[in-house]
Amino acid sequence: MLIKKIDEYLNENTYPFHMPGHKRSELLRNDLAYRRDFTEIEGLDNLNDPKEIFVEMEKAIAKNYQVKDAIISTNGSTNGILAAIRSLSKNNNNLLIQRSSHKAVYNAALINKCKVEYIDIITDEVSAVAGIDYNILENKLKSKSHGAVVVTSPSYEGYILDLEKIYGICQKYETKLFVDLAHGSHLYLNDLYKNCFDLAVTSFHKNLSALTPSAALLVNDESLIGSLRENMAIFQSSSPSYLILQSIDEMIENFDKFYGMMDNLNKNLDELYDLDLKNLKLINHKDKDRSKILISCKNTNISGVELQEILRKNKIEIEMAYPSYALLIASIFDRKEAFVYLKEVLMKIDKALLKADNSYKFTYPKPIKKYELFEAYEKEKSKVKLNRALNHISGEFVYAYPPGIPIITPGEILDKNILASLNFMKSKGLTINIEDDISCLIDKIE
Ligand SMILES: Cc1ncc(COP(=O)(O)O)c(C=O)c1O
């Protein structure tokens, strides 16, 4: 589709007296893709108002994910989330979101002045986010009408929610379900993808082949399409990247070929998960995507962060580390040799470890909300020393990164539990986005 059009255009040798300014010049590095960087010229359609090639590409994406329509984003799932929540909260700004939602969900709630309630999360043996409390979801929907429910599935660590169940509950209470499927664009290859939502967003760059930050909204509820397209164009650049778009086109061409590559990945993962480790443990679960390789250090004498450093010394860079686990991300593009090497290194590390109790049990606290995000944003703030912040109202998000789940959000009260959680995380060496001071609202709880 797009790639073919651009090939044809390049063959025609038309001179570009138009943007982009690099003019595909040979003075520039040839290992950067200037030659194929285009803009909305005649014949190359316009992503923010698609009529030709992009309609075809979006149809192909919709077909692959068995949804009614798709809207491409060259600004990541972030763009899709901002647009989706703007559309979904238009007539009812009560939002019910998973507490472990990505920053973009919180930002969307803030800029759209949503009144936010939370679905509590459930963590696994290493304190990774593994699920949600379905009863809380149902009780909150029963007690009040909401514009939308927003859940994240899979989680960063690969846990998959029961979307059939969640969608059933949402339909019972006539609430739209928006699924943040940013980490699950590849799940269709493994039968782990469930088309149970009104709307979802997925990042192709995270697990498939398209360039960073390629993504798309997947739409089942056709009544939303007009408003979604309008809102996508508000947040998306008016000059979407044609390099990213060509990489999405190539991915679409390869959607079917990826099945064979998934078979190979599954074989490599089978062998990896069969590894006879004595101290480290690869966490496996029926509701978990195994390509998110979650290694528990819980019963060893090292932390996840130390495991990350040892792997780095062995020339393996991983996705993230936490006190009791390390997370590696595999994809259908990983080579067999990479798995052979990973297994060898893990066995070597495992042999050198000792058994110990290194468990890190962390339960996310449930702060009390005094103000909505947008109300807190508008209030005056000042910096307060963390050790004097008891009963102040937070003026900022505080989170450990990764995975970036907020411990407290603007407008919530810094009570004893929250301060203790922050101190605990700091004592475990987690990177928290604040140091000794925290931004607080001027008014304080007595
Ligand atoms: C759960 C989740 N949702 C959304 C996003 C945003 O995705 P993107 O980077 O494609 O904008 C991320 C990014 O890491 C994420 O982890």
XYZ file of N, CA, C and O and ligand atoms in Angstrom, residues 76-78 81 102 152 180 182-183 203 205-206, ligand 1:
64
model
N 2.011 7.040 19.230
C 1.910 6.042 20.276
C 0.509 5.801 20.794
O -0.457 6.465 20.390
N 0.431 4.852 21.733
C -0.838 4.616 22.416
C -1.202 5.844 23.235
O -2.378 6.091 23.509
N -0.199 6.608 23.627
C -0.443 7.838 24.391
C -1.482 8.694 23.682
O -2.454 9.155 24.289
N -4.917 7.129 23.849
C -5.526 7.223 25.187
C -6.101 8.630 25.403
O -7.227 8.793 25.889
N -1.520 3.670 33.039
C -0.376 4.443 32.544
C -0.622 5.940 32.737
O -1.763 6.389 32.789
N -6.066 -2.064 32.055
C -4.830 -2.340 31.315
C -4.641 -3.848 31.215
O -4.525 -4.526 32.234
N -6.576 -0.675 27.663
C -5.220 -0.281 27.294
C -4.458 -1.570 26.998
O -3.979 -2.266 27.901
N -1.790 -1.669 25.183
C -0.517 -1.179 24.629
C 0.511 -2.309 24.528
O 1.253 -2.400 23.555
N 0.522 -3.184 25.552
C 1.544 -4.238 25.578
C 1.084 -5.535 24.909
O 1.721 -6.578 25.097
N -0.007 -0.723 21.052
C 1.254 -0.155 20.528
C 1.949 -1.207 19.675
O 2.417 -2.218 20.206
N 4.746 -0.840 18.244
C 6.200 -0.769 18.423
C 6.677 -1.578 19.624
O 7.839 -1.944 19.696
N 5.781 -1.883 20.555
C 6.246 -2.567 21.758
C 6.536 -4.049 21.500
O 7.490 -4.577 22.036
C 0.261 0.305 29.873
C 0.756 1.362 28.909
N -0.142 2.085 28.217
C 0.239 3.031 27.341
C 1.568 3.302 27.122
C 1.944 4.364 26.132
O 2.352 3.754 24.958
P 3.157 4.515 23.814
O 4.591 4.449 24.209
O 2.876 3.707 22.581
O 2.646 5.900 23.731
C 2.550 2.575 27.811
C 3.972 2.850 27.587
O 4.858 2.268 28.086
C 2.131 1.585 28.748
O 3.015 0.883 29.451
